[in-house]
Short mmCIF file of C-alpha atoms in Angstrom, two decimals:
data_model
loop_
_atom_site.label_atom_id
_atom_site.label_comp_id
_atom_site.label_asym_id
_atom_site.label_seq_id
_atom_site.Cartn_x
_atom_site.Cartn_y
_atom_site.Cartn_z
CA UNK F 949 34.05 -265.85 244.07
CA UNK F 950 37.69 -267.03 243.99
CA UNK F 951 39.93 -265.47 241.35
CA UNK F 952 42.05 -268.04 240.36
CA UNK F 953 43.63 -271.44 240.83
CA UNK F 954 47.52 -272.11 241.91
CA UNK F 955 48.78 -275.03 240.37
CA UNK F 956 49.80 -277.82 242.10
CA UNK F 957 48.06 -277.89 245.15
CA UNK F 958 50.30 -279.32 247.15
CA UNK F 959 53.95 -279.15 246.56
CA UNK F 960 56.68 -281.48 248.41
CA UNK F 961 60.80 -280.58 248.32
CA UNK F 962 63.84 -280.89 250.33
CA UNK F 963 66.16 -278.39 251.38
CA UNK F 964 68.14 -276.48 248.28
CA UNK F 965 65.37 -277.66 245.50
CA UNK F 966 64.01 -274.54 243.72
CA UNK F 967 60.18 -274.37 244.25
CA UNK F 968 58.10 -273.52 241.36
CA UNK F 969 54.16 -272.47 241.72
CA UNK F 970 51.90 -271.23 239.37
CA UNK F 971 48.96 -269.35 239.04
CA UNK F 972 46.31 -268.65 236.86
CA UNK F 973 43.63 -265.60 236.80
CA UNK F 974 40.77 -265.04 234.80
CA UNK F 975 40.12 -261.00 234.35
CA UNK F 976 42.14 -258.44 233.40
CA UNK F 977 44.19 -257.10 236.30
CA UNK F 978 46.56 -253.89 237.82
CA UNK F 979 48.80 -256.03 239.78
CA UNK F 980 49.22 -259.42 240.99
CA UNK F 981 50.82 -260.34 244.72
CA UNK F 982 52.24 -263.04 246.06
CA UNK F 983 51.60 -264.21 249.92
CA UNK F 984 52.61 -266.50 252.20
CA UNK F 985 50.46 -268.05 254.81
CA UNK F 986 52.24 -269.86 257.37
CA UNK F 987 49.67 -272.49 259.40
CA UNK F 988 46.60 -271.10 261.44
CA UNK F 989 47.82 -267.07 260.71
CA UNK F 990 47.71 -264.32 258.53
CA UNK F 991 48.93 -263.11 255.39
CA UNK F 992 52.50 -261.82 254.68
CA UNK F 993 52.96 -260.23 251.62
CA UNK F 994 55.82 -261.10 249.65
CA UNK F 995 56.12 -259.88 246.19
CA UNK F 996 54.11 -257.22 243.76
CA UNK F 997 54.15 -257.52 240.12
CA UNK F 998 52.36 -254.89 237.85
CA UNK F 999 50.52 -255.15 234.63
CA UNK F 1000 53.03 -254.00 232.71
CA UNK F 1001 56.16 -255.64 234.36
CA UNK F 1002 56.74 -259.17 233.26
CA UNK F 1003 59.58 -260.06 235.80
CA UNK F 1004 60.99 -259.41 239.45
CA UNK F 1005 62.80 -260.40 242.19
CA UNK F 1006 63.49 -260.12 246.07
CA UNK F 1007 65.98 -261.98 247.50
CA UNK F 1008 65.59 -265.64 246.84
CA UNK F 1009 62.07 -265.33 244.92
CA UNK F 1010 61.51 -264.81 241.32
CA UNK F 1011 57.76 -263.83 239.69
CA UNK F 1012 56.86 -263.76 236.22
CA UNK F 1013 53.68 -262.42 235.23
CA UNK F 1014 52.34 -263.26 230.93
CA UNK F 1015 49.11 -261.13 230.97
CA UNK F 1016 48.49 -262.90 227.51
CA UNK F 1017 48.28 -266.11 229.19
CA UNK F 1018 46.95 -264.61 232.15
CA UNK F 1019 49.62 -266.56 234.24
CA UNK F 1020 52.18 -266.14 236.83
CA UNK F 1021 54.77 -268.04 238.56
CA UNK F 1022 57.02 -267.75 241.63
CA UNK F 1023 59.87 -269.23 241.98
CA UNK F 1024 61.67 -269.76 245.33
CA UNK F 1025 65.29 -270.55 244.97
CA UNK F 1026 67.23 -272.80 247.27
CA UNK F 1027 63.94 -273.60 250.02
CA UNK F 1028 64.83 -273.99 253.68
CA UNK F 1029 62.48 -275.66 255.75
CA UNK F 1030 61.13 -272.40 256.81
CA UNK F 1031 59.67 -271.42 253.59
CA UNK F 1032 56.98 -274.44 254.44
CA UNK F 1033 54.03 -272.39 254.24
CA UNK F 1034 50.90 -271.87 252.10
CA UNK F 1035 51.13 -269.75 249.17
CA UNK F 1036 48.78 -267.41 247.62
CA UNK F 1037 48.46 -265.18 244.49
CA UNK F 1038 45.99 -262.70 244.26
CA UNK F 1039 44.61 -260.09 241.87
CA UNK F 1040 42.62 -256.82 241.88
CA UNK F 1041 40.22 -257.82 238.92
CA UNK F 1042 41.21 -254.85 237.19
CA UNK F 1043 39.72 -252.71 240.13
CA UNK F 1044 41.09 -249.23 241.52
CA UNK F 1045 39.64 -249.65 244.81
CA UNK F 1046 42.50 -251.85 246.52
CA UNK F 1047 40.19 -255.14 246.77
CA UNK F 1048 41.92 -258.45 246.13
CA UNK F 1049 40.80 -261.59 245.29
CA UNK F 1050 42.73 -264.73 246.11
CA UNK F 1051 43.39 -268.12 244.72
CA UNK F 1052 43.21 -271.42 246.60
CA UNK F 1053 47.06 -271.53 247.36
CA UNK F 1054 49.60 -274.13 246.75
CA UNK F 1055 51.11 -276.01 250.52
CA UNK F 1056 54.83 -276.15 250.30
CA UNK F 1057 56.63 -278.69 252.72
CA UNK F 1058 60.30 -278.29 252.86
CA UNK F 1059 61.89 -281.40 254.22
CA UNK F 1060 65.53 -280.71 256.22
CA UNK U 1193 56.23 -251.58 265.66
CA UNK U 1194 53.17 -250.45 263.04
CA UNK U 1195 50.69 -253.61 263.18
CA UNK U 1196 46.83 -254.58 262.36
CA UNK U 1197 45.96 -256.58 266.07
CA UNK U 1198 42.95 -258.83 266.08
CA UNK U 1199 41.44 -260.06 268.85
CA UNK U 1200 40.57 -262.37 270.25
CA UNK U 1201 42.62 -264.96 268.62
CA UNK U 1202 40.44 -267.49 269.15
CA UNK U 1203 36.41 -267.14 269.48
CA UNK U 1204 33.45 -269.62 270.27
CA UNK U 1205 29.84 -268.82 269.85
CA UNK U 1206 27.14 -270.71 269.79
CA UNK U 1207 24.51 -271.64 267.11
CA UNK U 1208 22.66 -268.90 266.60
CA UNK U 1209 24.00 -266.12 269.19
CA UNK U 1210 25.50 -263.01 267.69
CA UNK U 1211 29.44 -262.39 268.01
CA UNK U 1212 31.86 -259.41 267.23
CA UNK U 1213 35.30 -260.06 266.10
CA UNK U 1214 37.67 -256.92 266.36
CA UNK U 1215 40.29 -255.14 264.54
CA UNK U 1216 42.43 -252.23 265.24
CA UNK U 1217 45.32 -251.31 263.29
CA UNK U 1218 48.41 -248.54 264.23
CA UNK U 1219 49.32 -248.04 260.42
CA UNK U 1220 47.12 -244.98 259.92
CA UNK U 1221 45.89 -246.60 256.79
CA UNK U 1222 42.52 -245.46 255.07
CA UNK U 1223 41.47 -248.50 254.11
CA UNK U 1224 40.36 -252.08 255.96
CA UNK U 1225 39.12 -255.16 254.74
CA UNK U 1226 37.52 -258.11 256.09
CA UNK U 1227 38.47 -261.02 254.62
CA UNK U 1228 36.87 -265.10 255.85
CA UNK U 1229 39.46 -268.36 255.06
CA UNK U 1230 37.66 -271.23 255.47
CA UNK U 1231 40.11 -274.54 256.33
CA UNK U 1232 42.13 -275.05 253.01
CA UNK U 1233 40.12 -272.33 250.63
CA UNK U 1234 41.50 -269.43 249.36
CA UNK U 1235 40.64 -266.00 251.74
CA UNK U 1236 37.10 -264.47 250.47
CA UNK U 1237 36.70 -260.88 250.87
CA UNK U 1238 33.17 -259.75 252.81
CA UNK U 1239 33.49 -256.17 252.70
CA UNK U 1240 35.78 -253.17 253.07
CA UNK U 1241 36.16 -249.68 253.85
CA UNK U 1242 37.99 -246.62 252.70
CA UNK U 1243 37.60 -244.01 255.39
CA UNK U 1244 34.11 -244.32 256.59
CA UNK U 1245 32.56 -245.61 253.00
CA UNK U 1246 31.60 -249.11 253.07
CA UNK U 1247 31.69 -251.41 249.98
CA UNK U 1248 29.66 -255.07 250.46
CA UNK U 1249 30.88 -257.94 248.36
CA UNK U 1250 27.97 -259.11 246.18
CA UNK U 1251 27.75 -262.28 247.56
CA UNK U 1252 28.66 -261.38 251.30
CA UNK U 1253 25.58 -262.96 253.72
CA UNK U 1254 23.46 -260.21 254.93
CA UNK U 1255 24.45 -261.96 258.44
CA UNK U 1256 27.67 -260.45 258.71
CA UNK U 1257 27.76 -256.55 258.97
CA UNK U 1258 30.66 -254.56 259.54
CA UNK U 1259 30.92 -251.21 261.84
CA UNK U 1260 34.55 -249.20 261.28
CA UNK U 1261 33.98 -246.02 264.42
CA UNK U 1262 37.42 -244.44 263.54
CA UNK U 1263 40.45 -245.06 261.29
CA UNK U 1264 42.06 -247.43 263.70
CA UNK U 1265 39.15 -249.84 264.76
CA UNK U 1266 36.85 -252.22 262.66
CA UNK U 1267 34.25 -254.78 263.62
CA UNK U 1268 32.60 -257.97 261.80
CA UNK U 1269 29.45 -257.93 263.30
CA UNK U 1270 28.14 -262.07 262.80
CA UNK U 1271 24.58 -261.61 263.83
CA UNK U 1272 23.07 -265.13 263.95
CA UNK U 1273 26.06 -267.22 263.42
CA UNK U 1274 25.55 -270.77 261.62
CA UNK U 1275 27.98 -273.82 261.74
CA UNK U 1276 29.05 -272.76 258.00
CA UNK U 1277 30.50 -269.64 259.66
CA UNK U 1278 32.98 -271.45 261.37
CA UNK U 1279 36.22 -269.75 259.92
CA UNK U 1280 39.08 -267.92 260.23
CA UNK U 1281 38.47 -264.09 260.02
CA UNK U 1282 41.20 -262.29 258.67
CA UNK U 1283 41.24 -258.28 259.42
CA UNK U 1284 44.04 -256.00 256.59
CA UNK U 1285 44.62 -252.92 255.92
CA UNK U 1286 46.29 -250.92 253.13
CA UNK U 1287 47.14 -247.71 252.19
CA UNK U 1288 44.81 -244.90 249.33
CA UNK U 1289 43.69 -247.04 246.55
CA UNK U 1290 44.38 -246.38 242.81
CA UNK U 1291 41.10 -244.60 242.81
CA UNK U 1292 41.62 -241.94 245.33
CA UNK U 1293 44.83 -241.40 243.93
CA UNK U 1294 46.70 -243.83 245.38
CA UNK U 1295 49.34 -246.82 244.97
CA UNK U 1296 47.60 -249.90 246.08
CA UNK U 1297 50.54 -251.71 247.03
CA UNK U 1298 50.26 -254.19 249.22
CA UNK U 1299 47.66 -255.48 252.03
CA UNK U 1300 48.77 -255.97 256.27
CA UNK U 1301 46.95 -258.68 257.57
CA UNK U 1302 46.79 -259.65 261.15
CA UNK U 1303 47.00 -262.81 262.86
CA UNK U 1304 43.05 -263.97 262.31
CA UNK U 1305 40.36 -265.21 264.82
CA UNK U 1306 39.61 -268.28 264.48
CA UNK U 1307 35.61 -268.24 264.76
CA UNK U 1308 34.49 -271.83 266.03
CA UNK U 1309 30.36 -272.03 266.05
CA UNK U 1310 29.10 -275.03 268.31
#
């Protein structure tokens, strides 16, 4: 069953706006990722936060993980249209065996 | 370059008649996973391997069975596909899990097939 939810759904910017998505889990986790989906392929990793790390970065993208609220964000500074995309977090339920378990994604549209 | 290849990109079966999706990957990586995205839903693991051990997802259909021959190929057996099957299939790989003494890092995904049942 699915992890967790992203929050919003859908999320609508033009060019240079910071994008902001959340995400919610419910279990106790190792890590939490980040991926990008652009339309009708796969998955790209972007970003890997750990349990015990409560910020990162890479390049223009910014996560935050509060385990206490059992809640991340990533932030994606200055959008270009290419970042339009779907965008995915995704735990490993507290498992060691390298399974993850996704959330329903948030669409971002980048207008030029 | 290093890359998890799925083909074919695009599949049609009909209701009912079984259908193999492949995978083969060029990363040398011990583990694979199957993964189905239905249009708009999040990605829902079926099943993965590490090596040659196989671990089912709970609630993974008994229709879909998985066959991994060697490090570098994997197949999603659908045996009696059903218009709910209609999906992408998504084929990743990663490197030794936390359990076998690993890093779990991240997952490579390829491209998808994009299973349409008629």
């Amino acid at each position: 069953s699915q992890q967790g939810e992203e929050d919003p759904q859908a999320l609508s910017i033009q060019e240079g706006e910071n994008a902001t998505m959340n995400c919610s889990y419910k279990t106790s986790i190792n890590n939490l990722q980040w991926y990008r989906q652009n339309s009708g392929r796969g998955l790209v990793h972007l970003i890997l936060i750990r349990s015990n790390e409560r910020e990162k970065h890479s390049g223009r993208l910014r996560v935050t993980l509060d385990t206490s609220k059992k809640s991340s964000s990533l932030l994606i500074t200055a959008s270009r249209a290419a970042d339009t995309a779907s965008y995915f977090c995704a735990t490993d339920r507290g498992s060691t065996l390298g399974r993850l378990y996704f959330g329903r994604g948030t669409q971002l549209t980048v207008w030029p | 370059d290093a890359m998890v290849i799925q083909n074919p990109r695009y599949q049609v079966t009909q209701f009912g008649k079984p259908v193999t999706l492949s995978c083969s990957q060029t990363l040398n990586h011990n583990v694979m996973y199957w993964y189905q995205q239905k249009s708009s839903q999040a990605p829902k693991l079926l099943f993965h391997y590490y090596d040659k051990d196989f671990n089912n997802e709970a609630d993974t259909p008994d229709n879909f069975q998985s066959r991994r021959p060697n490090t570098s190929f994997c197949f999603l057996d659908i045996r009696s596909p059903g218009l709910g099957d209609a999906a992408m299939y998504l084929c990743a790989t990663s490197r030794e899990p936390l359990s076998y003494g690993g890093d779990p890092g991240e997952q490579f995904f390829g491209p998808g097939t994009r299973l349409t049942v008629l």
